[in-house]
mmCIF file with all atom_site columns, C-alpha atoms in Angstrom:
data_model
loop_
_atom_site.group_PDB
_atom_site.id
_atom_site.type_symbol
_atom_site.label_atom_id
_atom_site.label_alt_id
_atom_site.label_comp_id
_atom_site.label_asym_id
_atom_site.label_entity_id
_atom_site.label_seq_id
_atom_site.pdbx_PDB_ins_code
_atom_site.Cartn_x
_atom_site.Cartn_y
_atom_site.Cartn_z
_atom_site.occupancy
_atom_site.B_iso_or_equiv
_atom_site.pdbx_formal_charge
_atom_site.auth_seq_id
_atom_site.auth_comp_id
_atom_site.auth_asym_id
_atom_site.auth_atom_id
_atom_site.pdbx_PDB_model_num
ATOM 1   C CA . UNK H 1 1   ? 0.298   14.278  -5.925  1.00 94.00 ? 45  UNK H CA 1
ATOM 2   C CA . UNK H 1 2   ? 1.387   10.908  -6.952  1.00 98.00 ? 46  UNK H CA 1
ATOM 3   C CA . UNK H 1 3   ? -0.126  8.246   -5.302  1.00 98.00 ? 47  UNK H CA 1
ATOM 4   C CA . UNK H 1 4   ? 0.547   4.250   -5.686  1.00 98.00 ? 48  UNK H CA 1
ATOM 5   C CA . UNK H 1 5   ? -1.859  2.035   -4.713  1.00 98.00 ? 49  UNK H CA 1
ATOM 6   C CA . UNK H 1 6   ? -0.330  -1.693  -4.374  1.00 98.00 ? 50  UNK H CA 1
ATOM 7   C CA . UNK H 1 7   ? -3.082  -4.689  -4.942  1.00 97.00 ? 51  UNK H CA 1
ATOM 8   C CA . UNK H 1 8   ? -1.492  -7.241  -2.746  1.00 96.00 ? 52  UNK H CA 1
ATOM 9   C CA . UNK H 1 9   ? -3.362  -10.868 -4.114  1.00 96.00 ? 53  UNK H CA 1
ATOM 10  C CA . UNK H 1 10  ? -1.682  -12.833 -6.420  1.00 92.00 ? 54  UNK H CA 1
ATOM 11  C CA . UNK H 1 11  ? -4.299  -13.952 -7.477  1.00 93.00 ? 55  UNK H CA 1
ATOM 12  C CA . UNK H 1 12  ? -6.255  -12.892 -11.345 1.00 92.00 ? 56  UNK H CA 1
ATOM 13  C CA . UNK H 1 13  ? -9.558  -10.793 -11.108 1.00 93.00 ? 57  UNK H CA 1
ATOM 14  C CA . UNK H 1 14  ? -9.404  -10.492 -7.217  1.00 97.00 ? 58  UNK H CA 1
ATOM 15  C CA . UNK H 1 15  ? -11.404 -8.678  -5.015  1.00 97.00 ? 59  UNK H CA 1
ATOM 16  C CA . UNK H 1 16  ? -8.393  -6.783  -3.591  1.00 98.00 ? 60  UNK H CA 1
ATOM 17  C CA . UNK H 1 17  ? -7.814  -5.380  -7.678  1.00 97.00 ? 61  UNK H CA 1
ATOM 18  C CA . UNK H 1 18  ? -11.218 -4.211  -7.671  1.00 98.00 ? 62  UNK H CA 1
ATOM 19  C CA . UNK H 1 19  ? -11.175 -2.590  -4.647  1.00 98.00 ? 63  UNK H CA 1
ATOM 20  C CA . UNK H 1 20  ? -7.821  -0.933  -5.395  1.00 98.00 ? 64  UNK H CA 1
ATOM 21  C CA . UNK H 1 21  ? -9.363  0.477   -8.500  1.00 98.00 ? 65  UNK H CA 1
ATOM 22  C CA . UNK H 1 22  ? -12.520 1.361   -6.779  1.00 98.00 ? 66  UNK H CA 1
ATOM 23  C CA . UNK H 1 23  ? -9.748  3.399   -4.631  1.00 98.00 ? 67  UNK H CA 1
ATOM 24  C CA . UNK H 1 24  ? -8.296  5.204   -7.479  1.00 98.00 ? 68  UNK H CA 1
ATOM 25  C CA . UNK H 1 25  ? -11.433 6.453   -8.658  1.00 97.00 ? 69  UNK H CA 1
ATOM 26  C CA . UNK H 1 26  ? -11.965 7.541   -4.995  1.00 98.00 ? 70  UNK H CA 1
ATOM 27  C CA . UNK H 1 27  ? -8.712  9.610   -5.284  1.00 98.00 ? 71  UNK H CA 1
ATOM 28  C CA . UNK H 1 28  ? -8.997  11.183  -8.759  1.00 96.00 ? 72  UNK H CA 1
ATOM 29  C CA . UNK H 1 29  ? -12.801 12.107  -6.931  1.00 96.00 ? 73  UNK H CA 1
ATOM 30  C CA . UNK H 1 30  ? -11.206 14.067  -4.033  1.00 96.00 ? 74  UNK H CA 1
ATOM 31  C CA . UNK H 1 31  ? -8.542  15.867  -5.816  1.00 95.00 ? 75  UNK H CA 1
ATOM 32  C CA . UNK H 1 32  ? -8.382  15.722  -10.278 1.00 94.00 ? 76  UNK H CA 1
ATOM 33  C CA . UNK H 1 33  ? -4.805  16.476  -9.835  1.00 95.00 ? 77  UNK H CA 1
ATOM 34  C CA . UNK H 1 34  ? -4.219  13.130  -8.367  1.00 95.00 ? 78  UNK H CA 1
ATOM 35  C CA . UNK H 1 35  ? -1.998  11.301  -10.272 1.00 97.00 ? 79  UNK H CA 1
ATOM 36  C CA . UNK H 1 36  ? -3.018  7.107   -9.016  1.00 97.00 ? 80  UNK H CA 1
ATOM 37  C CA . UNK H 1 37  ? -0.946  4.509   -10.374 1.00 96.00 ? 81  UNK H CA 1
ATOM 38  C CA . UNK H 1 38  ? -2.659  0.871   -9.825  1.00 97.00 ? 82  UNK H CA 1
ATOM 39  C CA . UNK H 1 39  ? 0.299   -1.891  -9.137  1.00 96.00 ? 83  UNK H CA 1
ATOM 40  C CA . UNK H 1 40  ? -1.615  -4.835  -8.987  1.00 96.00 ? 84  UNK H CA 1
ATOM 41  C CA . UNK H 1 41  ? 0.784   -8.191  -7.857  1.00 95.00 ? 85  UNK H CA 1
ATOM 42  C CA . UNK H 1 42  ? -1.080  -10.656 -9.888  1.00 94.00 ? 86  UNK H CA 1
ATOM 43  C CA . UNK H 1 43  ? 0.211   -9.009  -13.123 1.00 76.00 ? 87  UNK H CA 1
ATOM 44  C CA . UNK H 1 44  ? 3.981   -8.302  -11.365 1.00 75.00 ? 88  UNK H CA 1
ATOM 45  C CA . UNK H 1 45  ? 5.258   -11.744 -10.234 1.00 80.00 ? 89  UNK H CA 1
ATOM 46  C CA . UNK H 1 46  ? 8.341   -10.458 -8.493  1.00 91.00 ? 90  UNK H CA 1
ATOM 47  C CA . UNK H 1 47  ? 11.430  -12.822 -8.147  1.00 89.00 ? 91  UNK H CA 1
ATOM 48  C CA . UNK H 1 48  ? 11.774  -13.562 -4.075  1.00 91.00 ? 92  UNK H CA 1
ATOM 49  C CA . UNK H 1 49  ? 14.107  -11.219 -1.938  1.00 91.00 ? 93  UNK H CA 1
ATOM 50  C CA . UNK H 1 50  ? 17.090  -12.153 -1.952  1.00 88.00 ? 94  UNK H CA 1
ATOM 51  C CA . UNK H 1 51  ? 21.049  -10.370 -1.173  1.00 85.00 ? 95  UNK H CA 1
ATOM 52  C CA . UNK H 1 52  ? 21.228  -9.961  -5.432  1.00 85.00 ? 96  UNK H CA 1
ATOM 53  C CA . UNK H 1 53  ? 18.825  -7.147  -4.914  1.00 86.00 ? 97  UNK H CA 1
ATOM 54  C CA . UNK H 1 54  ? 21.259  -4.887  -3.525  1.00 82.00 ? 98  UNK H CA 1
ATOM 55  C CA . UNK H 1 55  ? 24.160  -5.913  -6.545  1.00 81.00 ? 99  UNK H CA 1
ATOM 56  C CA . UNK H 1 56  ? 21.062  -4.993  -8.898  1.00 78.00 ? 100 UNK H CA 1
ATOM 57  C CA . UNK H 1 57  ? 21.269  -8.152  -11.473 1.00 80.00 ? 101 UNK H CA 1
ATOM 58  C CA . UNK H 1 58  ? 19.956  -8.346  -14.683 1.00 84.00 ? 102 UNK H CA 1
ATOM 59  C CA . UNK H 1 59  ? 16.425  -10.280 -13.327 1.00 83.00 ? 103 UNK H CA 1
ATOM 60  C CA . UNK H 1 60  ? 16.274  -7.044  -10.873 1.00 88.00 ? 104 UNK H CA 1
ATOM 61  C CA . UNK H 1 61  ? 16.846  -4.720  -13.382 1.00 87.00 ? 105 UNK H CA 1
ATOM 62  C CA . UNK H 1 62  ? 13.913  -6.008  -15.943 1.00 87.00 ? 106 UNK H CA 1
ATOM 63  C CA . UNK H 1 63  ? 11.526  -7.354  -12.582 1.00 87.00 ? 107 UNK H CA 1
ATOM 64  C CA . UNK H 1 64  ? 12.270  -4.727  -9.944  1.00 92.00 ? 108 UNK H CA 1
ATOM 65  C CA . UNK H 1 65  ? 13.669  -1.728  -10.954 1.00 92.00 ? 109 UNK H CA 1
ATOM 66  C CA . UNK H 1 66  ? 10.838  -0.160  -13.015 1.00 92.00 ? 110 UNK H CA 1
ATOM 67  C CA . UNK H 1 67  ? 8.250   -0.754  -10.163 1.00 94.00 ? 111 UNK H CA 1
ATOM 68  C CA . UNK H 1 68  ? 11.031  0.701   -7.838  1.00 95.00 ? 112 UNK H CA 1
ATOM 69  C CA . UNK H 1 69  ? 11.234  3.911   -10.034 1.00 96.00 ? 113 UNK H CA 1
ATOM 70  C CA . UNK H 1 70  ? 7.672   4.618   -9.836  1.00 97.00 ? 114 UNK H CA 1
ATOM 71  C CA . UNK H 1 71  ? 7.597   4.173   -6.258  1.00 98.00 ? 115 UNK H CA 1
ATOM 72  C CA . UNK H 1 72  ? 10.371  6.208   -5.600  1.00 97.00 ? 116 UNK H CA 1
ATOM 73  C CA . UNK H 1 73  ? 8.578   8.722   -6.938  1.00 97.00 ? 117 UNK H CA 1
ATOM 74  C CA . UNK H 1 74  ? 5.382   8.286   -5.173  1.00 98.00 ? 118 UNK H CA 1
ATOM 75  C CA . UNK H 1 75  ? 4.117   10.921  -2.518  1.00 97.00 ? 119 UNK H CA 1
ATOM 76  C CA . UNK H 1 76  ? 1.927   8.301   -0.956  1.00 98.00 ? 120 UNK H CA 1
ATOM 77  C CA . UNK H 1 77  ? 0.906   4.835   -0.951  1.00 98.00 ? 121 UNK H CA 1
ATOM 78  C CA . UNK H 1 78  ? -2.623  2.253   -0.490  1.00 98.00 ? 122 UNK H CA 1
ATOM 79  C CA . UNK H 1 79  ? -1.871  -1.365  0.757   1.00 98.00 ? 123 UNK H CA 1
ATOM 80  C CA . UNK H 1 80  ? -4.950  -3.280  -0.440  1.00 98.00 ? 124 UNK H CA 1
ATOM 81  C CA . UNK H 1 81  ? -3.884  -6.681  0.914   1.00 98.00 ? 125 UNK H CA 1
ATOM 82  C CA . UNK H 1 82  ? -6.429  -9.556  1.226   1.00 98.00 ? 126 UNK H CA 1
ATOM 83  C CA . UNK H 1 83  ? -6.440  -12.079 4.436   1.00 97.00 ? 127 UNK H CA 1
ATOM 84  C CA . UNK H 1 84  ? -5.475  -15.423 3.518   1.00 96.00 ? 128 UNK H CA 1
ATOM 85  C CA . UNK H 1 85  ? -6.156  -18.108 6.221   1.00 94.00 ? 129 UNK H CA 1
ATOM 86  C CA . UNK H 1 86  ? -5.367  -14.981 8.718   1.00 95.00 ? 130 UNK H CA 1
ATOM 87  C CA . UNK H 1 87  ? -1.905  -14.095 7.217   1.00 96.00 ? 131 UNK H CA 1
ATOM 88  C CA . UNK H 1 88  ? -0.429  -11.426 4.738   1.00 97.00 ? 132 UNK H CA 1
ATOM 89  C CA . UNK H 1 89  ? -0.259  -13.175 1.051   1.00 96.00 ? 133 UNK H CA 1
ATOM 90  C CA . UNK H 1 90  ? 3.714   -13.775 0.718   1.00 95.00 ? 134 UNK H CA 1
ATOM 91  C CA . UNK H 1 91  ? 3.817   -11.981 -2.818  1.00 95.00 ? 135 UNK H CA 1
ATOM 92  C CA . UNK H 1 92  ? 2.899   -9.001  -0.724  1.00 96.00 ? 136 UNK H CA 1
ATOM 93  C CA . UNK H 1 93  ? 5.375   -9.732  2.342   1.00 96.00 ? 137 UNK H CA 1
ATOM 94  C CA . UNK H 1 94  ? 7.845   -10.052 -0.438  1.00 96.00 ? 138 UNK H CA 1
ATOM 95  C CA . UNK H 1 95  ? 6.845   -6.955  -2.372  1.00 96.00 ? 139 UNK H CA 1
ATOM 96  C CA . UNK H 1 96  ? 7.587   -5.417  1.104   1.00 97.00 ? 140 UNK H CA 1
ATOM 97  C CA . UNK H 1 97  ? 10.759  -6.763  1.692   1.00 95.00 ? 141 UNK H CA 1
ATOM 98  C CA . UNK H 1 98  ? 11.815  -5.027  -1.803  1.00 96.00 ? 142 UNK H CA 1
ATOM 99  C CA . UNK H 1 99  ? 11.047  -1.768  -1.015  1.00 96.00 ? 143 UNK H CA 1
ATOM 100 C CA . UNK H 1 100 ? 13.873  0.602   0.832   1.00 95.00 ? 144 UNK H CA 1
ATOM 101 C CA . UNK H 1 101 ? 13.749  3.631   2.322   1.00 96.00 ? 145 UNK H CA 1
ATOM 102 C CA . UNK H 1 102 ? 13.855  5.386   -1.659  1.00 96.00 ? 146 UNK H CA 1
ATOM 103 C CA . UNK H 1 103 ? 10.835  4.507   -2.194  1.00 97.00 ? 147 UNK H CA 1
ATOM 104 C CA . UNK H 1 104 ? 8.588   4.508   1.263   1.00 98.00 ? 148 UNK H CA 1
ATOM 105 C CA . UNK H 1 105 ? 10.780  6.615   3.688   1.00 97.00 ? 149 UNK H CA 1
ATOM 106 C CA . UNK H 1 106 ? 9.133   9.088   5.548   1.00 97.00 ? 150 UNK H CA 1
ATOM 107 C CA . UNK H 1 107 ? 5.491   8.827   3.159   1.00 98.00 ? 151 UNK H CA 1
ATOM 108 C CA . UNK H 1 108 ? 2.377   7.826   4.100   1.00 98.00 ? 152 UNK H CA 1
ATOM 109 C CA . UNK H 1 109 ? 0.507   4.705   3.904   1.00 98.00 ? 153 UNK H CA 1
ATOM 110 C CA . UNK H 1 110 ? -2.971  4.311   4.321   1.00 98.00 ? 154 UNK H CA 1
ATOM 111 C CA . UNK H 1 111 ? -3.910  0.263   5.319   1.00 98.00 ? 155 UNK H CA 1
ATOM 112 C CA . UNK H 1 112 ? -7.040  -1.643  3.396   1.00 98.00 ? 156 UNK H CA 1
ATOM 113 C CA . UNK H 1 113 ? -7.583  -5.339  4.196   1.00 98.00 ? 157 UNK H CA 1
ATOM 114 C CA . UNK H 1 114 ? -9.589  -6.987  2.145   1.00 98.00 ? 158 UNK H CA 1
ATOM 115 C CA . UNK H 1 115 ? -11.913 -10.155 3.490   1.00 97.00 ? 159 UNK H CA 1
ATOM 116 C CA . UNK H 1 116 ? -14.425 -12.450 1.692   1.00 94.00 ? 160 UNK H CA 1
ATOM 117 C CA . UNK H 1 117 ? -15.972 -13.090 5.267   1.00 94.00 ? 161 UNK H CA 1
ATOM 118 C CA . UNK H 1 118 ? -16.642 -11.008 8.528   1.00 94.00 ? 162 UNK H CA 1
ATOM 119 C CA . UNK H 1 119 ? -13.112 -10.971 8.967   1.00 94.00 ? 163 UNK H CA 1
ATOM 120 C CA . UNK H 1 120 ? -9.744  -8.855  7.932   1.00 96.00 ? 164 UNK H CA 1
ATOM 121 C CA . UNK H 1 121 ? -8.157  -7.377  10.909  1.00 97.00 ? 165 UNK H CA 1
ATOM 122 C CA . UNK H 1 122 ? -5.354  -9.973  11.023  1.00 97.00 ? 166 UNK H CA 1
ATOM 123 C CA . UNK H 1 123 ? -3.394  -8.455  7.861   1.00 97.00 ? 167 UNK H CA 1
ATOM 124 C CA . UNK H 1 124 ? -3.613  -4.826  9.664   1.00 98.00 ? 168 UNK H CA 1
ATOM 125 C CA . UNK H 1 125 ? -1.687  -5.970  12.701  1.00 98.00 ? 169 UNK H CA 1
ATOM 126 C CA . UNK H 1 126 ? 0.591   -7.758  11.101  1.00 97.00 ? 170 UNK H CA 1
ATOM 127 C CA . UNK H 1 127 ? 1.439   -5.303  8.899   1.00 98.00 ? 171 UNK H CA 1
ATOM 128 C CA . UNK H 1 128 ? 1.427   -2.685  11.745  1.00 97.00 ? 172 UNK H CA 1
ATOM 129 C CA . UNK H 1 129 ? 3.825   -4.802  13.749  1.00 96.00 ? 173 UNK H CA 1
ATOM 130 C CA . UNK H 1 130 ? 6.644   -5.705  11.229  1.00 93.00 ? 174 UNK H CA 1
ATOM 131 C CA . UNK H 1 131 ? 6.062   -3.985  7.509   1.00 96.00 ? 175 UNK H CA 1
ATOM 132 C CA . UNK H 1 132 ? 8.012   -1.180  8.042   1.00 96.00 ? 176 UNK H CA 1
ATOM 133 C CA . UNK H 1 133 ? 10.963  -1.305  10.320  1.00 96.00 ? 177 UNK H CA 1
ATOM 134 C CA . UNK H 1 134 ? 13.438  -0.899  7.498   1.00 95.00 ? 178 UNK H CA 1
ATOM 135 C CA . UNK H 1 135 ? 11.716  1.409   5.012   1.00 97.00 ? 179 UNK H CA 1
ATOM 136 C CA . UNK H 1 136 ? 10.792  3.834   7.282   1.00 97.00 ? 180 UNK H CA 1
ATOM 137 C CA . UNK H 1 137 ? 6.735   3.902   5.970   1.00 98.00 ? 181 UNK H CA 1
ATOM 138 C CA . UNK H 1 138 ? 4.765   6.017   8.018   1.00 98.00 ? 182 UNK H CA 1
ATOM 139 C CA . UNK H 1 139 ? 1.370   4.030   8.807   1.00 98.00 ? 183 UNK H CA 1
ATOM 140 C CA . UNK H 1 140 ? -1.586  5.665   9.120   1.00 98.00 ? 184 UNK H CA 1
ATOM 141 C CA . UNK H 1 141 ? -3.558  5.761   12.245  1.00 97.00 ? 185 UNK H CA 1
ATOM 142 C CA . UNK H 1 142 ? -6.624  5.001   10.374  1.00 96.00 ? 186 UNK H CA 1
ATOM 143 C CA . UNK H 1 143 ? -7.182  1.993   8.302   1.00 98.00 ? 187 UNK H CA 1
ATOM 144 C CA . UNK H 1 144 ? -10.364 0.451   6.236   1.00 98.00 ? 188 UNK H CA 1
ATOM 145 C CA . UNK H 1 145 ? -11.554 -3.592  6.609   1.00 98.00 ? 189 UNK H CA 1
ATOM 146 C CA . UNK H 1 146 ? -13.147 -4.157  3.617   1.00 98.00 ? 190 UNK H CA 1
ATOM 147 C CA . UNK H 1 147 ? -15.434 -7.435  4.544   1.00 97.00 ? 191 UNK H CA 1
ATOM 148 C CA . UNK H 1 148 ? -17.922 -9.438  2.831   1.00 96.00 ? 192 UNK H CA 1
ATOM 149 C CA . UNK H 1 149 ? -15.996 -8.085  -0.167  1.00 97.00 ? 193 UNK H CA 1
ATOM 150 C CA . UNK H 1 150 ? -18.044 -9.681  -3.436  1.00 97.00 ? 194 UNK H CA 1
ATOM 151 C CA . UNK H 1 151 ? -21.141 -7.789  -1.659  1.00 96.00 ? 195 UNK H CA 1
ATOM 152 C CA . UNK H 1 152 ? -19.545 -4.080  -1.499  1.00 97.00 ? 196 UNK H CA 1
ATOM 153 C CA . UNK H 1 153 ? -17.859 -1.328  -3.733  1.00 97.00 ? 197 UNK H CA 1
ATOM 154 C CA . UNK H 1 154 ? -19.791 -2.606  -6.874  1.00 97.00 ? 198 UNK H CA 1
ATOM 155 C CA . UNK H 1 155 ? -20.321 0.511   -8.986  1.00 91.00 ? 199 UNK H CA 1
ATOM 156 C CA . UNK H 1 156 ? -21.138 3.863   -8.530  1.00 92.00 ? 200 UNK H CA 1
ATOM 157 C CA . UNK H 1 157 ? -23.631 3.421   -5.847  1.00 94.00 ? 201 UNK H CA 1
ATOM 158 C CA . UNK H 1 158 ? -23.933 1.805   -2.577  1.00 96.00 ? 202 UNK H CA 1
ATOM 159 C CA . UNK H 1 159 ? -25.578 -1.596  -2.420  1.00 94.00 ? 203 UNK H CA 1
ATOM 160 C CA . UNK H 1 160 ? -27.384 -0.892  1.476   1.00 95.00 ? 204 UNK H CA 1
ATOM 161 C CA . UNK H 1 161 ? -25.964 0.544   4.418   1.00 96.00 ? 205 UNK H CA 1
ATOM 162 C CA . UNK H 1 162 ? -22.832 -1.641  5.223   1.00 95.00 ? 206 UNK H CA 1
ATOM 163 C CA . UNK H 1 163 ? -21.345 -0.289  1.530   1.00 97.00 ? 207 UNK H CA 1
ATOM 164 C CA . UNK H 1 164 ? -22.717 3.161   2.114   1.00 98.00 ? 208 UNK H CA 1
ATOM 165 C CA . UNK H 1 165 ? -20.541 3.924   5.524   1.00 98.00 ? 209 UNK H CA 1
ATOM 166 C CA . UNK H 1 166 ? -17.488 1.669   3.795   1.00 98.00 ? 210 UNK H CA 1
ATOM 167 C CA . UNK H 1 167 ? -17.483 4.246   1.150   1.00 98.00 ? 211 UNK H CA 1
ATOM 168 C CA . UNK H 1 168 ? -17.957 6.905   3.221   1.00 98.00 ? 212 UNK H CA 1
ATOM 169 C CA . UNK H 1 169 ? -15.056 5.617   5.822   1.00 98.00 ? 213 UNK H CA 1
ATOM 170 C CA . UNK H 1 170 ? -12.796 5.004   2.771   1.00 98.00 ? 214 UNK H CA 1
ATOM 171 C CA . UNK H 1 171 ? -13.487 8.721   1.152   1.00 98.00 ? 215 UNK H CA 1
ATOM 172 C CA . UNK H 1 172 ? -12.669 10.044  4.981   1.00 98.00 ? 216 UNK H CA 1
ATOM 173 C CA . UNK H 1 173 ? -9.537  7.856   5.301   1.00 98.00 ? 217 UNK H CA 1
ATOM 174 C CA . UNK H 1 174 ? -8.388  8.629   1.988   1.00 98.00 ? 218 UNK H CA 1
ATOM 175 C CA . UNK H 1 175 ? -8.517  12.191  2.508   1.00 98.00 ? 219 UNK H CA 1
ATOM 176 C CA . UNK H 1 176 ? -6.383  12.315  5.757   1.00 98.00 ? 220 UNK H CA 1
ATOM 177 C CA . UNK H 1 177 ? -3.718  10.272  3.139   1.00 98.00 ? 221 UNK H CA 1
ATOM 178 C CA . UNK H 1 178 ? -3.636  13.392  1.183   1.00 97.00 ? 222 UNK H CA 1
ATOM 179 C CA . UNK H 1 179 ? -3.028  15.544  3.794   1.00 97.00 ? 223 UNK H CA 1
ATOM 180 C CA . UNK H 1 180 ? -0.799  13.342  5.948   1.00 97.00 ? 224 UNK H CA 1
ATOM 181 C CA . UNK H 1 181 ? 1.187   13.264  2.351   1.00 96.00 ? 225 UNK H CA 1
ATOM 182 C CA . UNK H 1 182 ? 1.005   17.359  2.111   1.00 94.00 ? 226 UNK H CA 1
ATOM 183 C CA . UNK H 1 183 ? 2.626   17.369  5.669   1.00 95.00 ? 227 UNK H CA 1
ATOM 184 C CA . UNK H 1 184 ? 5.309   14.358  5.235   1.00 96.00 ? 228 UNK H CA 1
ATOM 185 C CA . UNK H 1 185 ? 7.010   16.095  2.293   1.00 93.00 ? 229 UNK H CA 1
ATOM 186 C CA . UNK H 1 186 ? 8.515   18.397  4.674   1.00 92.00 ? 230 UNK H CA 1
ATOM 187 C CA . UNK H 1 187 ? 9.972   16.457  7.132   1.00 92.00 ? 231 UNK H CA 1
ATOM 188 C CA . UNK H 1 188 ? 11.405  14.090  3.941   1.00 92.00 ? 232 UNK H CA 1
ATOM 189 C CA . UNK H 1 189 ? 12.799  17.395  2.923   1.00 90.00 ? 233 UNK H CA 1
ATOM 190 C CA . UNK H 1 190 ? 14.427  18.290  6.587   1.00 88.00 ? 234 UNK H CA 1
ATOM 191 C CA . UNK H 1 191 ? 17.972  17.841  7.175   1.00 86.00 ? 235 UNK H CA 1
ATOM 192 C CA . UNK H 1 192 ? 17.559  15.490  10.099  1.00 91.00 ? 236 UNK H CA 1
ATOM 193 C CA . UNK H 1 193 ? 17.042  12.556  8.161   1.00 93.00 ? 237 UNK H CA 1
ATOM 194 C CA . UNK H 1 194 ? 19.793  10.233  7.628   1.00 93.00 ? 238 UNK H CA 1
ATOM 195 C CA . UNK H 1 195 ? 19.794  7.123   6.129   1.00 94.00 ? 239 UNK H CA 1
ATOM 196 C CA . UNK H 1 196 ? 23.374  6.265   5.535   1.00 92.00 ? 240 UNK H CA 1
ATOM 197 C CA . UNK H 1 197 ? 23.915  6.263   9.622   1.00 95.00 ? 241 UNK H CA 1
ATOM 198 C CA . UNK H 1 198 ? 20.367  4.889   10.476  1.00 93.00 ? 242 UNK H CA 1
ATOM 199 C CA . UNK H 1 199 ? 19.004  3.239   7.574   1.00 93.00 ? 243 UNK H CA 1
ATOM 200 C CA . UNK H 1 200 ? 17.434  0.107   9.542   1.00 93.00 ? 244 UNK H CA 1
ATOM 201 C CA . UNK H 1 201 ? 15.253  -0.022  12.119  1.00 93.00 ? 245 UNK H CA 1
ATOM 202 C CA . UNK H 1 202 ? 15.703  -1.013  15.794  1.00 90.00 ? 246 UNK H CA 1
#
């Protein structure tokens, strides 16, 4: 199973990297056959969104189009996005607005906020509410708040009992990704789908 996990701060050495590499390891754990690739924003500066995306240009081509390939042939996907002053980072909400229905239609995404504080649930519902209306990504009902991040996920072993159950949550959500992806790849395989009538959302 290939599995892309998408670090969503912009920002060098952040928590959200380390916990999105903390999540591979997690993955390669549950299954060896796992196959996690680690697409972390800081290093990918992405050009905005704008209608050139769809002509493919040559700034697409080098930027885009490489990322968009290895999506495309993703089985599953983590959003590790950090909370910044209650709001989605806009590298992320542009990485978003990028991806099509080739590369997140009909899969399954698992949702990890990441928060320095006590907090994190923002990024989740706004996520939930707009993220996927014309890619077709199928949330899932589970998600994982990683808070008082600095203080958690730090090597092999838990730090005290808040890291011990946030490992534990994120082994259990993790998990139901794999099998929500085992179950997916048959409906992305049915005939029902059709993009070229209904490619947007409502």
């Amino acid at each position: 199973m290939k599995i892309s996990i998408i670090s969503g701060s912009h920002r060098e050495n952040s928590q959200s990297s380390k916990v999105a590499n903390y999540i591979a390891k997690d993955l390669s754990s549950i299954d060896s056959s796992n196959q996690c690739n680690v697409i972390d924003l800081a290093n990918n500066p992405l050009p905005l969104w704008d209608e050139s995306v769809w002509s493919g240009g040559d700034v697409w081509k080098e930027k885009w189009s490489p990322i968009a390939q290895g999506l495309t042939e993703s089985d599953a996907f983590v959003f590790v996005v950090p909370e910044w002053a209650g709001m989605v980072p806009p590298g992320f909400k542009n990485f978003v607005l990028l991806c099509g229905n080739d590369q997140l239609g009909h899969k399954p995404v698992m949702l990890v906020s990441v928060s320095g504080s006590r907090n994190g649930a923002y990024p989740i519902a706004e996520l939930r509410m707009s993220a996927s209306k014309n890619n077709h990504a199928v949330f899932l009902p589970d998600h994982v708040i990683v808070r008082n991040a600095e203080s958690v996920l730090n090597g092999d072993k838990a730090a005290g009992e808040e890291d011990s159950y946030l490992r534990g949550r994120m082994n259990y959500s993790l998990k139901l990704l794999c099998q929500y992806s085992s179950k997916l790849s048959e409906i992305r395989s049915s005939a029902e789908i059709d993009f070229k009538a209904y490619g947007n959302g409502m």
